[in-house]
Coordinates of N, CA and C and ligand atoms in Angstrom, one line a residue:
M1 N -24.2 28.0 35.8 CA -23.2 27.6 36.3 C -22.0 27.6 37.8
K2 N -21.3 26.7 38.0 CA -20.1 27.1 39.0 C -19.5 26.4 38.9
L3 N -18.4 27.3 38.3 CA -16.5 26.7 38.7 C -16.5 25.6 38.8
G4 N -15.7 24.3 38.7 CA -15.7 22.6 39.3 C -13.6 22.6 39.5
R5 N -13.4 21.8 39.6 CA -12.1 21.3 39.6 C -11.5 21.5 38.7
L6 N -10.2 22.0 38.2 CA -9.7 21.9 36.5 C -9.0 20.1 36.4
N7 N -10.3 19.0 36.0 CA -10.0 17.5 35.9 C -9.0 17.0 36.0
H8 N -8.3 18.3 34.4 CA -6.8 17.7 33.2 C -6.8 18.6 31.7
I9 N -5.4 19.0 31.6 CA -5.0 19.6 30.4 C -4.9 18.2 29.6
G10 N -6.0 18.3 28.3 CA -5.2 18.0 27.4 C -4.3 18.4 26.0
V11 N -3.6 17.5 26.0 CA -1.9 17.3 25.4 C -1.9 17.0 24.6
A12 N -2.3 17.2 23.2 CA -2.2 16.6 22.0 C -0.7 16.3 21.8
T13 N 0.1 14.9 21.1 CA 0.9 15.0 20.8 C 1.1 13.7 19.5
P14 N 1.8 13.7 18.5 CA 2.0 13.0 17.7 C 2.5 11.8 18.3
S15 N 3.7 11.9 19.6 CA 4.3 10.3 20.1 C 4.1 10.4 20.6
I16 N 2.5 9.7 21.7 CA 2.8 8.9 23.6 C 3.8 8.9 23.5
A17 N 4.9 8.1 23.0 CA 5.8 7.0 24.5 C 7.0 8.6 24.3
D18 N 7.0 9.7 22.8 CA 8.0 10.4 23.4 C 8.0 11.5 24.4
S19 N 6.0 11.7 24.4 CA 5.9 13.0 25.7 C 5.8 11.6 27.2
I20 N 5.8 10.9 27.1 CA 5.8 10.0 28.1 C 7.4 10.2 28.7
A21 N 8.2 9.9 27.7 CA 9.8 9.7 28.0 C 10.3 11.3 28.7
H22 N 9.7 12.3 27.5 CA 9.5 14.5 28.0 C 8.7 14.3 29.8
Y23 N 8.3 14.1 30.3 CA 7.0 14.3 31.7 C 8.6 13.6 32.4
R24 N 8.7 12.2 32.0 CA 9.0 12.0 33.1 C 10.3 12.2 33.5
D25 N 11.9 12.4 31.8 CA 13.3 12.8 32.5 C 13.4 14.3 32.6
V26 N 12.7 15.0 31.6 CA 12.5 16.3 31.5 C 12.2 17.0 32.3
M27 N 10.8 16.8 33.1 CA 9.4 17.1 33.9 C 10.2 16.5 35.3
G28 N 10.5 15.6 35.1 CA 10.7 14.1 36.7 C 8.7 13.8 37.3
A29 N 8.7 13.7 36.1 CA 6.6 12.9 36.7 C 7.6 11.7 37.2
T30 N 6.9 10.9 38.0 CA 7.0 9.5 38.9 C 5.5 8.9 38.9
D31 N 4.9 9.7 38.4 CA 3.4 8.9 38.1 C 2.6 8.8 36.9
I32 N 3.4 8.0 35.9 CA 2.2 8.3 34.5 C 2.0 6.7 34.2
T33 N 0.1 6.7 33.9 CA -0.2 5.7 33.8 C 0.3 5.4 32.1
E34 N -0.5 3.5 32.3 CA 0.0 2.7 30.8 C -0.8 3.6 29.6
P35 N -0.3 3.6 28.6 CA -1.3 4.6 27.6 C -2.9 2.9 27.0
F36 N -3.9 3.6 26.6 CA -4.5 2.4 26.3 C -5.4 3.2 24.9
D37 N -6.0 2.8 24.6 CA -7.7 2.9 23.3 C -8.2 3.3 23.8
M38 N -8.7 4.2 22.7 CA -10.5 4.8 23.0 C -10.8 5.5 21.6
P39 N -11.4 4.2 20.5 CA -11.4 4.0 19.9 C -13.0 5.3 19.1
E40 N -13.3 5.2 20.3 CA -14.9 6.3 20.0 C -14.3 8.0 20.6
Q41 N -13.3 7.8 20.4 CA -13.0 8.8 20.3 C -11.8 9.8 19.3
G42 N -11.0 8.3 18.8 CA -10.1 8.2 18.2 C -9.2 8.5 18.7
V43 N -8.2 8.3 19.6 CA -7.2 8.6 20.4 C -6.7 8.0 21.1
K44 N -5.1 7.7 21.1 CA -4.5 6.8 22.7 C -4.2 7.7 23.6
V45 N -4.6 7.1 24.6 CA -4.6 8.2 26.0 C -3.5 7.4 26.9
C46 N -3.4 8.7 27.7 CA -2.5 8.0 28.9 C -2.2 9.7 30.0
F47 N -2.5 9.2 31.6 CA -2.2 10.4 32.1 C -1.3 10.4 33.0
V48 N -1.0 11.6 32.9 CA 0.9 12.1 34.2 C 0.4 12.8 35.5
N49 N 0.2 12.1 35.9 CA -0.4 12.6 38.2 C 0.5 13.3 38.0
T50 N -0.2 15.0 38.6 CA 0.3 15.6 39.8 C 0.2 15.4 41.2
P51 N 0.9 16.1 42.6 CA 0.8 15.9 43.4 C -0.2 17.4 43.9
T52 N -0.8 16.5 44.7 CA -2.0 17.9 45.1 C -1.4 19.4 44.8
H53 N -0.5 19.0 46.2 CA 0.3 20.2 46.4 C 2.1 19.9 46.8
S54 N 2.8 20.6 46.5 CA 4.3 20.4 46.4 C 5.5 20.9 47.7
T55 N 5.6 20.5 48.7 CA 6.7 20.8 49.7 C 8.3 21.1 49.3
G56 N 8.8 20.9 50.0 CA 10.2 21.7 50.0 C 10.8 20.4 50.0
S57 N 10.0 19.4 50.5 CA 11.3 17.5 49.8 C 10.5 16.7 49.2
G58 N 9.9 17.0 48.5 CA 9.1 16.4 47.6 C 7.5 16.6 47.9
H59 N 7.0 15.8 46.8 CA 5.6 15.7 46.3 C 5.3 14.7 47.4
S60 N 4.4 14.4 48.3 CA 2.9 13.9 48.9 C 2.2 12.4 48.4
D61 N 1.1 13.1 47.5 CA 0.8 12.4 47.1 C 0.4 11.8 45.6
S62 N -0.3 11.8 44.2 CA -0.5 12.2 43.2 C -2.3 12.6 42.3
G63 N -2.8 13.0 43.3 CA -4.3 13.3 43.6 C -4.9 14.7 42.5
G64 N -3.7 15.1 42.2 CA -3.6 16.4 41.3 C -4.1 16.5 40.1
T65 N -4.7 18.0 39.4 CA -4.6 18.2 37.8 C -3.3 17.0 37.0
Q66 N -4.7 16.8 36.4 CA -3.8 15.8 35.5 C -3.2 15.9 34.1
I67 N -2.2 15.6 33.6 CA -1.8 16.0 31.6 C -2.4 14.6 31.6
E68 N -3.7 15.2 30.3 CA -3.8 13.7 29.8 C -3.6 14.4 28.5
L69 N -2.8 12.9 27.7 CA -1.7 13.0 26.4 C -2.3 12.3 25.6
I70 N -3.1 13.2 24.7 CA -4.0 12.1 23.2 C -3.4 11.9 22.1
E71 N -3.2 10.8 21.5 CA -1.9 11.1 20.4 C -3.2 10.2 19.6
P72 N -3.5 10.1 18.1 CA -4.1 10.1 17.2 C -4.2 8.7 17.3
L73 N -5.5 7.9 17.0 CA -5.1 6.5 16.5 C -4.8 6.1 14.8
D74 N -5.7 7.3 14.1 CA -5.5 7.0 12.9 C -5.7 8.4 12.2
E75 N -5.3 9.1 10.8 CA -6.1 10.0 9.8 C -7.1 10.5 10.4
N76 N -8.3 9.7 11.0 CA -9.4 10.3 10.7 C -9.8 10.7 11.9
S77 N -8.9 11.0 12.9 CA -9.1 11.4 14.2 C -9.2 12.8 14.5
T78 N -10.4 12.8 15.3 CA -10.5 14.9 15.7 C -9.1 15.6 15.7
I79 N -8.5 14.7 16.9 CA -7.3 16.0 16.7 C -6.3 15.6 15.1
M80 N -7.0 15.4 14.3 CA -5.5 15.3 13.9 C -5.6 17.0 12.9
G81 N -6.8 17.6 12.7 CA -6.8 18.3 12.2 C -5.6 20.3 13.0
F82 N -6.1 19.7 14.8 CA -5.3 20.5 15.7 C -3.3 19.7 14.9
L83 N -3.3 18.9 15.4 CA -1.5 18.3 14.7 C -1.0 18.7 13.5
A84 N -1.8 18.8 12.3 CA -1.8 19.7 10.9 C -1.0 21.0 11.2
K85 N -2.6 22.2 12.4 CA -1.8 23.2 12.6 C 0.3 23.5 13.4
N86 N -0.4 22.3 14.1 CA 0.3 22.0 14.9 C 1.5 20.8 15.0
P87 N 2.4 20.0 14.3 CA 2.8 19.5 14.5 C 3.8 19.5 15.3
L88 N 4.8 19.9 16.6 CA 5.0 18.7 17.8 C 3.7 18.8 18.4
G89 N 2.7 19.1 18.4 CA 1.5 19.1 20.1 C 1.7 20.2 20.2
G90 N 1.0 19.9 21.9 CA 0.8 20.6 22.8 C -0.4 21.1 23.6
Q91 N -1.4 22.5 24.2 CA -2.1 22.1 24.7 C -3.6 21.8 23.9
H92 N -3.8 21.4 24.4 CA -5.6 21.4 23.4 C -6.7 21.3 23.8
H93 N -7.2 21.5 25.2 CA -8.2 21.1 26.0 C -8.0 21.3 27.1
V94 N -9.2 21.9 27.8 CA -8.8 22.1 29.3 C -10.4 21.6 30.2
C95 N -10.2 20.5 31.2 CA -11.3 19.7 31.5 C -11.7 20.0 33.1
F96 N -12.7 21.1 33.2 CA -13.5 21.0 34.0 C -14.4 20.0 34.0
E97 N -14.3 19.9 35.8 CA -16.2 18.9 36.8 C -17.1 19.6 37.4
V98 N -18.3 18.8 36.4 CA -19.0 19.5 37.7 C -19.4 18.7 37.5
P99 N -21.3 18.4 38.9 CA -21.5 17.7 39.7 C -23.3 16.9 38.7
D100 N -23.5 17.7 38.6 CA -23.6 17.2 37.4 C -24.0 17.1 35.8
I101 N -23.6 15.9 34.7 CA -23.6 16.5 33.7 C -24.7 17.4 32.8
E102 N -26.0 16.6 33.3 CA -26.9 17.3 32.3 C -27.8 18.5 32.7
I103 N -27.3 19.5 33.9 CA -28.0 20.6 34.5 C -27.0 21.6 33.4
A104 N -24.9 20.9 33.2 CA -24.3 21.7 32.8 C -24.3 21.7 31.7
R105 N -25.2 20.7 30.5 CA -24.9 20.7 29.4 C -26.2 21.7 29.0
E106 N -27.4 21.7 29.8 CA -28.5 22.6 29.5 C -28.2 24.2 30.1
A107 N -27.3 24.0 31.0 CA -26.6 26.0 30.9 C -26.2 26.1 30.1
F108 N -24.8 25.6 29.1 CA -24.5 26.0 28.4 C -25.1 26.2 27.3
E109 N -26.7 25.2 26.5 CA -26.9 25.4 25.7 C -27.6 27.1 25.7
D110 N -28.4 27.0 27.1 CA -28.7 28.3 27.7 C -28.3 30.2 27.3
M111 N -27.0 29.6 27.3 CA -25.8 30.4 26.8 C -25.8 30.8 25.4
G112 N -25.9 30.2 24.7 CA -26.0 29.6 23.3 C -24.1 29.7 23.1
K113 N -23.7 28.2 24.2 CA -22.4 27.7 23.6 C -22.7 26.6 22.7
R114 N -21.9 26.9 21.6 CA -22.2 25.0 20.7 C -21.7 24.3 21.1
I115 N -22.3 23.0 22.1 CA -22.0 21.3 22.1 C -21.6 21.4 20.6
L116 N -19.9 20.1 20.8 CA -19.8 19.6 19.9 C -20.2 18.0 20.2
G117 N -20.7 17.7 19.4 CA -21.7 16.1 19.5 C -22.0 16.0 21.2
P118 N -22.5 14.2 20.4 CA -23.5 14.3 22.2 C -23.0 14.0 23.6
T119 N -23.0 13.6 24.8 CA -22.5 13.3 25.7 C -22.0 12.0 25.7
R120 N -21.2 11.5 26.0 CA -20.4 10.5 25.6 C -19.5 9.6 27.2
I121 N -19.3 8.7 27.2 CA -17.9 8.7 28.4 C -17.1 8.6 28.5
G122 N -16.3 9.9 28.7 CA -14.4 9.7 28.5 C -14.0 9.2 29.4
A123 N -12.5 9.5 30.0 CA -11.3 8.4 30.0 C -11.8 7.9 31.1
H124 N -12.3 8.7 31.6 CA -12.7 8.8 32.9 C -13.5 7.8 34.1
G125 N -14.7 6.8 32.9 CA -15.5 6.1 32.9 C -17.1 7.7 33.5
T126 N -17.2 8.6 33.3 CA -18.1 9.6 33.4 C -17.7 10.4 32.3
P127 N -19.8 10.8 32.6 CA -20.1 11.3 31.5 C -19.0 12.4 31.0
I128 N -18.5 13.2 29.3 CA -18.5 14.3 29.4 C -19.2 15.1 28.1
F129 N -19.0 16.0 28.1 CA -19.3 16.6 26.2 C -18.1 18.0 25.7
F130 N -18.3 18.5 24.6 CA -17.1 19.0 24.0 C -17.5 21.3 23.9
L131 N -17.3 22.0 24.1 CA -17.9 23.6 23.3 C -17.3 23.5 22.8
H132 N -16.9 24.5 22.1 CA -16.3 25.0 21.3 C -15.7 26.1 21.3
P133 N -14.1 26.4 20.9 CA -13.0 26.6 21.5 C -13.1 28.0 21.2
K134 N -14.2 28.8 19.8 CA -14.7 29.7 19.3 C -15.5 30.6 20.7
D135 N -16.2 29.6 21.5 CA -17.2 30.2 22.0 C -17.1 30.2 23.5
M136 N -15.7 29.9 23.8 CA -14.7 29.1 24.7 C -13.6 30.2 25.0
Q137 N -13.3 31.5 24.7 CA -12.2 32.2 25.3 C -10.9 31.6 24.1
G138 N -11.2 30.7 23.3 CA -10.2 29.7 22.4 C -9.7 29.0 22.9
M139 N -10.7 28.3 23.8 CA -9.8 26.8 24.7 C -11.3 26.6 24.4
L140 N -10.8 25.2 23.9 CA -11.1 23.9 23.7 C -11.9 23.5 25.0
T141 N -13.1 23.2 25.2 CA -13.2 22.7 27.0 C -14.4 21.1 27.2
E142 N -14.0 21.4 27.9 CA -14.3 19.1 28.3 C -15.2 20.5 29.4
I143 N -16.2 19.3 29.8 CA -16.9 19.0 30.6 C -17.1 17.6 31.5
M144 N -16.7 17.5 31.8 CA -17.2 16.3 32.8 C -17.9 16.1 34.1
E145 N -18.4 15.1 34.4 CA -19.6 14.6 35.3 C -17.8 14.6 36.7
T146 N -17.9 14.7 37.8 CA -16.9 13.9 38.4 C -17.4 13.0 39.1
P147 N -15.6 12.0 39.7 CA -16.5 10.0 40.1 C -16.8 10.5 40.5
R148 N -18.1 9.3 41.2 CA -18.7 9.0 41.9 C -18.6 7.5 42.6
E149 N -18.4 7.8 43.9 CA -17.4 6.4 44.0 C -18.9 5.5 43.6
G150 N -18.5 4.3 43.0 CA -19.6 3.0 42.6 C -20.4 3.7 42.0
G151 N -20.4 4.6 41.3 CA -20.9 5.6 39.9 C -21.0 4.5 39.2
H152 N -22.3 4.2 38.6 CA -22.0 3.8 36.3 C -22.9 4.2 35.9
W153 N -22.3 4.8 34.4 CA -22.9 5.4 33.5 C -22.3 4.7 32.5
S154 N -23.4 4.8 31.5 CA -23.6 4.5 30.1 C -23.8 5.4 28.7
N155 N -23.9 5.0 27.7 CA -23.8 5.8 26.6 C -24.9 5.8 26.2
Ligands
LIG201 C1 -9.2 10.6 25.8 C2 -10.4 10.8 26.0 C3 -11.4 12.2 26.1 C4 -11.1 12.2 27.3 O1 -12.1 11.9 28.1 O2 -10.7 13.2 28.2 C5 -11.0 13.3 25.5 O3 -9.9 14.3 26.0 S1 -10.7 13.5 23.5 C6 -10.0 14.5 22.9 C7 -10.6 15.2 21.0 N1 -11.8 15.5 21.6 C8 -12.0 16.2 21.2 O4 -11.4 17.0 20.3 C9 -13.8 16.6 20.2 C10 -14.3 17.5 20.5 N2 -13.1 18.1 19.4 C11 -13.7 18.5 18.5 O5 -14.7 18.6 17.4 C12 -12.5 19.2 17.2 O6 -11.4 18.7 17.8 C13 -13.0 20.7 16.7 C14 -12.3 21.8 18.2 C15 -14.4 20.7 16.8 C16 -12.1 21.5 15.9 O7 -12.3 20.1 14.4 P1 -11.0 20.7 13.2 O8 -11.6 19.9 12.5 O9 -9.8 20.6 14.4 O10 -10.7 22.5 13.4 P2 -11.0 23.3 12.8 O11 -11.2 23.3 11.9 O12 -13.4 22.7 12.8 O13 -11.5 24.3 13.8 C17 -12.3 25.5 13.9 C18 -11.6 26.6 14.3 O14 -11.5 26.4 15.9 C19 -9.5 25.9 16.0 N3 -9.5 25.0 16.7 C20 -9.8 24.3 17.0 N4 -9.0 23.5 17.5 C21 -8.6 24.2 18.6 C22 -8.4 24.0 20.2 N5 -7.9 22.5 20.4 N6 -7.6 24.4 20.7 C23 -8.2 25.5 20.1 N7 -8.5 26.2 18.7 C24 -9.1 24.6 18.5 C25 -8.8 25.9 14.9 O15 -8.2 26.7 14.8 C26 -9.7 26.6 13.7 O16 -9.8 28.0 14.5 P3 -9.9 29.1 12.9 O17 -8.3 28.7 12.1 O18 -9.7 30.4 13.7 O19 -11.0 29.1 12.0
LIG202 CO1 -9.7 15.2 28.0

């Protein structure tokens, strides 16, 4: 396994609308996507896009690491337990890219890391899986296959 790009930081929130206002008005984010539902993951999601680099005169692009805001869709959402312990929300997971999801899954399995559920299609349209925080230095870790131009995946 080789460490890939940090694609996003997942941030759980009790209100995606309040969090969007925070990133826009307090943090000065200028590129925030429209929220959409992902019922299969139990969350409403949107992305705060950050630039790849900052300059003295401002930002030139928005292709950097994203903040992924996630709000529970209902009481059964997988992030309800986290929000019960952290009512204000907060940093929930980190997501690293890999070139090949199957090779990565096998590598983590071989290292004895607990994989949470099947590989599925994530919010970026590419395959993802999650690793248990207790096996990952306390960090719930998402692994996603790097988006390919014209790539198609299915569950
Ligand atoms: C938007 C779509 C997608 C994408 O494309 O990017 C997403 O990111 S979806 C994100 C939401 N989906 C998931 O998180 C799926 C994987 N998660 C899970 O399977 C569970 O949430 C969990 C990690 C197994 C936790 O389950 P839960 O029932 O909430 O808690 P437990 O009590 O079983 O937790 C055990 C233990 O782990 C600690 N914990 C829980 N969540 C986290 C966390 N996010 N970060 C760090 N540690 C976490 C929890 O506190 C427990 O510790 P102890 O209290 O010491 O026992
Ligand atoms: Co995520």
